[in-house]
Amino acid sequence: MPVTKESDINRLFSYSWNFYRSKLVYIIAFSIPMIVAWFILATVQAPTYSALGAPHLRTGSLPELTSFDIIVIVVGYLAAILIFAETIVNINLLIKSKRMLTNPTSEILTGLGKYAFSITAFLVIMFLIIFVLQLATFEKTGQRFLFPGIVFLFSYFLFFTPTAIVIDDEDTFSAMRRSITLALRKPKLIFTWLLFAVALITILGWFFLESNIIPKPLSQYIYVALHLLFISPFLLILQTQMYIEKYPLAR
């Protein structure tokens, strides 16, 4: 019986979708805490606004913050980041045991805290970098183009860092180096992921937030739930499958 050879990209999407379907119950269970993280971020009154799916600082509001405000914001964001990190770790370990033919032994399970700490450290570093960049480019000529461009470059080269921390059992900075290396070697993977993610989120965003097919605010809550429980986990799975492609035996 002849075998039809799929392209690498098609194979990655096929692996991701099949894994997603087969482990959907576990994936949803691991993703539920992200709703708590979203609620924390929505509750904390940080001087930020949302654009392109990411929080940005309202620089002019900083002088209005009290010491208590700052403590609440920092604690809230750290708690949310830690929850996101735990979700990333759990789903990546699930993929690692399936795709790389390893078992989630007690050694790996005891590493959950270590992986979560490393990913939390990375996310905090990224948040601080973005914070400093926004302050550095505040009211500078071309800030509306310069700031997003620099953030994109950081995000591009460090795209695989959380995955490398879990899959390769690396510390934060070693994982960053691995991510940069793979980003230079395989730009097609990252841009494919990005285009797919933008298209998917745009379509869902239009349907639930712009079309008025479902009345608000119900449509907004449905969108958030779908995003956190289904869309984000699938994008995370696809990202990890792309990273594992560097191992020939895992294909």
Short mmCIF file of N, CA and C in Angstrom, two decimals, residues 48-168:
data_model
loop_
_atom_site.label_atom_id
_atom_site.label_comp_id
_atom_site.label_asym_id
_atom_site.label_seq_id
_atom_site.Cartn_x
_atom_site.Cartn_y
_atom_site.Cartn_z
N THR A 48 -2.27 49.42 32.71
CA THR A 48 -1.96 48.83 31.41
C THR A 48 -3.18 48.89 30.52
N TYR A 49 -2.92 48.67 29.23
CA TYR A 49 -3.99 48.51 28.26
C TYR A 49 -3.63 47.34 27.38
N SER A 50 -4.62 46.75 26.73
CA SER A 50 -4.39 45.57 25.90
C SER A 50 -4.37 45.96 24.44
N ALA A 51 -3.36 45.44 23.72
CA ALA A 51 -3.27 45.66 22.28
C ALA A 51 -2.58 44.46 21.66
N LEU A 52 -3.17 43.93 20.60
CA LEU A 52 -2.63 42.75 19.92
C LEU A 52 -2.45 41.59 20.89
N GLY A 53 -3.35 41.50 21.86
CA GLY A 53 -3.34 40.36 22.77
C GLY A 53 -2.31 40.42 23.87
N ALA A 54 -1.66 41.58 24.06
CA ALA A 54 -0.63 41.68 25.08
C ALA A 54 -0.84 42.95 25.90
N PRO A 55 -0.45 42.91 27.19
CA PRO A 55 -0.59 44.11 28.01
C PRO A 55 0.53 45.09 27.75
N HIS A 56 0.21 46.37 27.72
CA HIS A 56 1.20 47.42 27.56
C HIS A 56 1.01 48.45 28.66
N LEU A 57 2.11 49.05 29.06
CA LEU A 57 2.11 49.96 30.19
C LEU A 57 1.59 51.34 29.80
N ARG A 58 0.73 51.90 30.66
CA ARG A 58 0.35 53.31 30.53
C ARG A 58 1.39 54.11 31.31
N THR A 59 2.44 54.52 30.62
CA THR A 59 3.58 55.14 31.29
C THR A 59 3.18 56.36 32.09
N GLY A 60 2.26 57.15 31.57
CA GLY A 60 1.86 58.37 32.25
C GLY A 60 1.14 58.13 33.55
N SER A 61 0.68 56.91 33.81
CA SER A 61 -0.07 56.60 35.03
C SER A 61 0.83 56.18 36.19
N LEU A 62 2.12 55.96 35.93
CA LEU A 62 3.01 55.46 36.97
C LEU A 62 3.07 56.36 38.21
N PRO A 63 3.16 57.69 38.06
CA PRO A 63 3.25 58.54 39.26
C PRO A 63 2.02 58.44 40.17
N GLU A 64 0.90 57.97 39.65
CA GLU A 64 -0.33 57.90 40.43
C GLU A 64 -0.38 56.67 41.34
N LEU A 65 0.55 55.73 41.16
CA LEU A 65 0.53 54.49 41.93
C LEU A 65 1.08 54.70 43.33
N THR A 66 0.41 54.12 44.33
CA THR A 66 0.93 54.12 45.69
C THR A 66 1.78 52.87 45.91
N SER A 67 2.48 52.82 47.04
CA SER A 67 3.29 51.64 47.35
C SER A 67 2.43 50.39 47.44
N PHE A 68 1.25 50.53 48.05
CA PHE A 68 0.33 49.39 48.16
C PHE A 68 -0.12 48.93 46.78
N ASP A 69 -0.43 49.88 45.88
CA ASP A 69 -0.83 49.53 44.51
C ASP A 69 0.25 48.71 43.83
N ILE A 70 1.49 49.15 43.99
CA ILE A 70 2.61 48.46 43.34
C ILE A 70 2.76 47.04 43.88
N ILE A 71 2.64 46.88 45.20
CA ILE A 71 2.76 45.54 45.81
C ILE A 71 1.66 44.62 45.29
N VAL A 72 0.43 45.12 45.25
CA VAL A 72 -0.70 44.31 44.77
C VAL A 72 -0.48 43.91 43.31
N ILE A 73 -0.04 44.85 42.49
CA ILE A 73 0.19 44.57 41.07
C ILE A 73 1.28 43.53 40.89
N VAL A 74 2.40 43.69 41.60
CA VAL A 74 3.53 42.77 41.47
C VAL A 74 3.13 41.36 41.91
N VAL A 75 2.48 41.26 43.07
CA VAL A 75 2.05 39.94 43.58
C VAL A 75 1.05 39.30 42.62
N GLY A 76 0.10 40.09 42.13
CA GLY A 76 -0.90 39.56 41.20
C GLY A 76 -0.28 39.05 39.91
N TYR A 77 0.63 39.83 39.35
CA TYR A 77 1.26 39.41 38.10
C TYR A 77 2.15 38.20 38.31
N LEU A 78 2.88 38.14 39.42
CA LEU A 78 3.72 36.97 39.69
C LEU A 78 2.88 35.71 39.85
N ALA A 79 1.75 35.83 40.54
CA ALA A 79 0.86 34.67 40.71
C ALA A 79 0.33 34.20 39.36
N ALA A 80 -0.08 35.14 38.52
CA ALA A 80 -0.61 34.79 37.20
C ALA A 80 0.47 34.15 36.33
N ILE A 81 1.67 34.73 36.36
CA ILE A 81 2.78 34.18 35.56
C ILE A 81 3.12 32.77 36.02
N LEU A 82 3.12 32.54 37.33
CA LEU A 82 3.42 31.20 37.85
C LEU A 82 2.37 30.19 37.40
N ILE A 83 1.11 30.59 37.37
CA ILE A 83 0.04 29.70 36.91
C ILE A 83 0.23 29.36 35.43
N PHE A 84 0.53 30.38 34.62
CA PHE A 84 0.78 30.13 33.20
C PHE A 84 1.98 29.19 33.02
N ALA A 85 3.03 29.40 33.84
CA ALA A 85 4.22 28.56 33.74
C ALA A 85 3.90 27.10 34.08
N GLU A 86 3.09 26.88 35.11
CA GLU A 86 2.71 25.51 35.48
C GLU A 86 1.94 24.83 34.35
N THR A 87 1.07 25.58 33.69
CA THR A 87 0.32 25.01 32.56
C THR A 87 1.25 24.63 31.43
N ILE A 88 2.20 25.50 31.12
CA ILE A 88 3.19 25.21 30.07
C ILE A 88 3.97 23.95 30.41
N VAL A 89 4.40 23.82 31.66
CA VAL A 89 5.17 22.65 32.09
C VAL A 89 4.35 21.38 31.96
N ASN A 90 3.13 21.39 32.46
CA ASN A 90 2.29 20.19 32.44
C ASN A 90 2.03 19.69 31.03
N ILE A 91 1.67 20.60 30.13
CA ILE A 91 1.38 20.19 28.75
C ILE A 91 2.64 19.73 28.04
N ASN A 92 3.77 20.40 28.30
CA ASN A 92 5.02 19.98 27.66
C ASN A 92 5.49 18.62 28.14
N LEU A 93 5.31 18.34 29.43
CA LEU A 93 5.68 17.02 29.94
C LEU A 93 4.81 15.94 29.33
N LEU A 94 3.55 16.26 29.12
CA LEU A 94 2.63 15.31 28.48
C LEU A 94 3.10 15.00 27.06
N ILE A 95 3.50 16.03 26.33
CA ILE A 95 4.00 15.84 24.96
C ILE A 95 5.32 15.08 24.98
N LYS A 96 6.19 15.43 25.91
CA LYS A 96 7.50 14.79 25.99
C LYS A 96 7.38 13.29 26.19
N SER A 97 6.48 12.88 27.07
CA SER A 97 6.31 11.45 27.34
C SER A 97 5.75 10.71 26.14
N LYS A 98 4.95 11.38 25.34
CA LYS A 98 4.32 10.75 24.17
C LYS A 98 5.24 10.75 22.96
N ARG A 99 5.80 11.92 22.65
CA ARG A 99 6.53 12.09 21.40
C ARG A 99 7.94 11.53 21.46
N MET A 100 8.58 11.65 22.63
CA MET A 100 9.98 11.23 22.74
C MET A 100 10.11 9.88 23.43
N LEU A 101 8.98 9.19 23.60
CA LEU A 101 8.96 7.83 24.15
C LEU A 101 9.61 7.76 25.52
N THR A 102 9.35 8.78 26.33
CA THR A 102 9.81 8.77 27.71
C THR A 102 8.61 8.60 28.62
N ASN A 103 8.87 8.30 29.86
CA ASN A 103 7.79 8.13 30.84
C ASN A 103 7.84 9.27 31.86
N PRO A 104 6.68 9.76 32.29
CA PRO A 104 6.68 10.80 33.32
C PRO A 104 7.03 10.20 34.68
N THR A 105 8.28 9.82 34.84
CA THR A 105 8.74 9.16 36.06
C THR A 105 8.73 10.15 37.22
N SER A 106 9.03 9.59 38.42
CA SER A 106 9.06 10.45 39.60
C SER A 106 10.13 11.53 39.46
N GLU A 107 11.21 11.21 38.73
CA GLU A 107 12.27 12.21 38.52
C GLU A 107 11.73 13.41 37.75
N ILE A 108 10.95 13.13 36.69
CA ILE A 108 10.38 14.22 35.89
C ILE A 108 9.33 14.98 36.70
N LEU A 109 8.50 14.23 37.42
CA LEU A 109 7.43 14.87 38.19
C LEU A 109 7.99 15.77 39.27
N THR A 110 9.11 15.34 39.89
CA THR A 110 9.72 16.20 40.91
C THR A 110 10.35 17.43 40.28
N GLY A 111 10.56 17.38 38.96
CA GLY A 111 11.12 18.54 38.26
C GLY A 111 10.10 19.59 37.90
N LEU A 112 8.81 19.32 38.18
CA LEU A 112 7.76 20.28 37.85
C LEU A 112 8.04 21.65 38.45
N GLY A 113 8.41 21.65 39.74
CA GLY A 113 8.69 22.92 40.40
C GLY A 113 9.86 23.63 39.78
N LYS A 114 10.92 22.86 39.44
CA LYS A 114 12.10 23.46 38.84
C LYS A 114 11.77 24.06 37.49
N TYR A 115 11.05 23.31 36.65
CA TYR A 115 10.69 23.82 35.33
C TYR A 115 9.81 25.06 35.45
N ALA A 116 8.84 25.00 36.35
CA ALA A 116 7.93 26.14 36.52
C ALA A 116 8.69 27.37 36.99
N PHE A 117 9.66 27.17 37.88
CA PHE A 117 10.46 28.31 38.36
C PHE A 117 11.28 28.91 37.22
N SER A 118 11.90 28.04 36.40
CA SER A 118 12.71 28.53 35.28
C SER A 118 11.86 29.29 34.26
N ILE A 119 10.68 28.75 33.95
CA ILE A 119 9.81 29.43 32.99
C ILE A 119 9.27 30.73 33.58
N THR A 120 8.95 30.72 34.87
CA THR A 120 8.52 31.95 35.52
C THR A 120 9.61 33.00 35.46
N ALA A 121 10.85 32.58 35.72
CA ALA A 121 11.98 33.51 35.63
C ALA A 121 12.10 34.09 34.23
N PHE A 122 11.94 33.24 33.22
CA PHE A 122 12.01 33.71 31.83
C PHE A 122 10.91 34.71 31.53
N LEU A 123 9.67 34.40 31.93
CA LEU A 123 8.55 35.30 31.65
C LEU A 123 8.71 36.63 32.38
N VAL A 124 9.25 36.58 33.60
CA VAL A 124 9.51 37.83 34.33
C VAL A 124 10.58 38.64 33.62
N ILE A 125 11.63 37.97 33.15
CA ILE A 125 12.69 38.66 32.40
C ILE A 125 12.11 39.34 31.16
N MET A 126 11.26 38.61 30.43
CA MET A 126 10.63 39.18 29.24
C MET A 126 9.76 40.38 29.60
N PHE A 127 9.00 40.26 30.68
CA PHE A 127 8.13 41.36 31.10
C PHE A 127 8.97 42.59 31.46
N LEU A 128 10.09 42.38 32.17
CA LEU A 128 10.95 43.50 32.55
C LEU A 128 11.61 44.13 31.33
N ILE A 129 12.02 43.29 30.37
CA ILE A 129 12.62 43.82 29.15
C ILE A 129 11.63 44.71 28.41
N ILE A 130 10.39 44.23 28.28
CA ILE A 130 9.35 45.01 27.60
C ILE A 130 9.07 46.30 28.37
N PHE A 131 9.05 46.21 29.70
CA PHE A 131 8.82 47.38 30.55
C PHE A 131 9.91 48.43 30.32
N VAL A 132 11.18 47.99 30.35
CA VAL A 132 12.30 48.92 30.16
C VAL A 132 12.29 49.50 28.76
N LEU A 133 12.00 48.67 27.75
CA LEU A 133 11.96 49.16 26.38
C LEU A 133 10.87 50.21 26.20
N GLN A 134 9.73 49.98 26.83
CA GLN A 134 8.64 50.95 26.69
C GLN A 134 9.00 52.27 27.35
N LEU A 135 9.67 52.20 28.51
CA LEU A 135 10.12 53.42 29.16
C LEU A 135 11.19 54.12 28.32
N ALA A 136 12.12 53.33 27.75
CA ALA A 136 13.22 53.91 26.98
C ALA A 136 12.76 54.58 25.69
N THR A 137 11.68 54.06 25.12
CA THR A 137 11.19 54.62 23.85
C THR A 137 10.02 55.57 24.04
N PHE A 138 9.66 55.85 25.30
CA PHE A 138 8.51 56.71 25.58
C PHE A 138 8.73 58.10 25.01
N GLU A 139 7.78 58.57 24.21
CA GLU A 139 7.80 59.89 23.58
C GLU A 139 8.99 60.09 22.66
N LYS A 140 9.61 59.00 22.22
CA LYS A 140 10.69 59.09 21.23
C LYS A 140 10.09 59.06 19.83
N THR A 141 10.79 59.66 18.88
CA THR A 141 10.33 59.66 17.50
C THR A 141 10.26 58.22 16.98
N GLY A 142 9.14 57.87 16.40
CA GLY A 142 8.98 56.52 15.85
C GLY A 142 8.71 55.46 16.89
N GLN A 143 8.31 55.88 18.10
CA GLN A 143 8.08 54.91 19.19
C GLN A 143 7.02 53.88 18.83
N ARG A 144 6.01 54.29 18.09
CA ARG A 144 4.92 53.37 17.76
C ARG A 144 5.38 52.25 16.83
N PHE A 145 6.52 52.46 16.15
CA PHE A 145 7.07 51.41 15.28
C PHE A 145 8.29 50.76 15.92
N LEU A 146 9.11 51.56 16.60
CA LEU A 146 10.35 51.06 17.19
C LEU A 146 10.07 50.05 18.30
N PHE A 147 9.18 50.39 19.21
CA PHE A 147 8.89 49.51 20.35
C PHE A 147 8.32 48.15 19.91
N PRO A 148 7.27 48.12 19.06
CA PRO A 148 6.77 46.81 18.62
C PRO A 148 7.81 46.01 17.85
N GLY A 149 8.65 46.70 17.07
CA GLY A 149 9.68 45.99 16.30
C GLY A 149 10.69 45.30 17.19
N ILE A 150 11.14 46.00 18.23
CA ILE A 150 12.12 45.42 19.15
C ILE A 150 11.50 44.27 19.94
N VAL A 151 10.25 44.46 20.38
CA VAL A 151 9.55 43.40 21.12
C VAL A 151 9.38 42.17 20.24
N PHE A 152 9.06 42.38 18.96
CA PHE A 152 8.91 41.25 18.04
C PHE A 152 10.22 40.47 17.91
N LEU A 153 11.34 41.18 17.80
CA LEU A 153 12.64 40.50 17.66
C LEU A 153 12.95 39.67 18.90
N PHE A 154 12.72 40.23 20.07
CA PHE A 154 12.93 39.47 21.31
C PHE A 154 12.03 38.24 21.33
N SER A 155 10.77 38.43 21.00
CA SER A 155 9.80 37.32 21.03
C SER A 155 10.17 36.26 20.00
N TYR A 156 10.64 36.69 18.84
CA TYR A 156 11.00 35.75 17.78
C TYR A 156 12.16 34.85 18.22
N PHE A 157 13.24 35.46 18.68
CA PHE A 157 14.43 34.68 18.99
C PHE A 157 14.27 33.85 20.28
N LEU A 158 13.40 34.27 21.16
CA LEU A 158 13.21 33.54 22.42
C LEU A 158 11.93 32.71 22.42
N PHE A 159 11.36 32.51 21.24
CA PHE A 159 10.08 31.83 21.07
C PHE A 159 10.06 30.44 21.70
N PHE A 160 11.15 29.68 21.54
CA PHE A 160 11.18 28.28 21.99
C PHE A 160 11.75 28.12 23.40
N THR A 161 12.02 29.20 24.10
CA THR A 161 12.67 29.09 25.41
C THR A 161 11.89 28.25 26.42
N PRO A 162 10.60 28.50 26.65
CA PRO A 162 9.87 27.66 27.63
C PRO A 162 9.88 26.18 27.26
N THR A 163 9.76 25.91 25.95
CA THR A 163 9.77 24.52 25.49
C THR A 163 11.11 23.87 25.76
N ALA A 164 12.20 24.59 25.48
CA ALA A 164 13.55 24.04 25.69
C ALA A 164 13.80 23.76 27.17
N ILE A 165 13.24 24.56 28.05
CA ILE A 165 13.43 24.35 29.48
C ILE A 165 12.90 22.98 29.89
N VAL A 166 11.74 22.60 29.37
CA VAL A 166 11.12 21.33 29.76
C VAL A 166 11.66 20.17 28.93
N ILE A 167 11.65 20.31 27.62
CA ILE A 167 12.03 19.19 26.74
C ILE A 167 13.49 18.81 26.91
N ASP A 168 14.38 19.81 27.01
CA ASP A 168 15.81 19.53 27.12
C ASP A 168 16.34 19.66 28.54
#
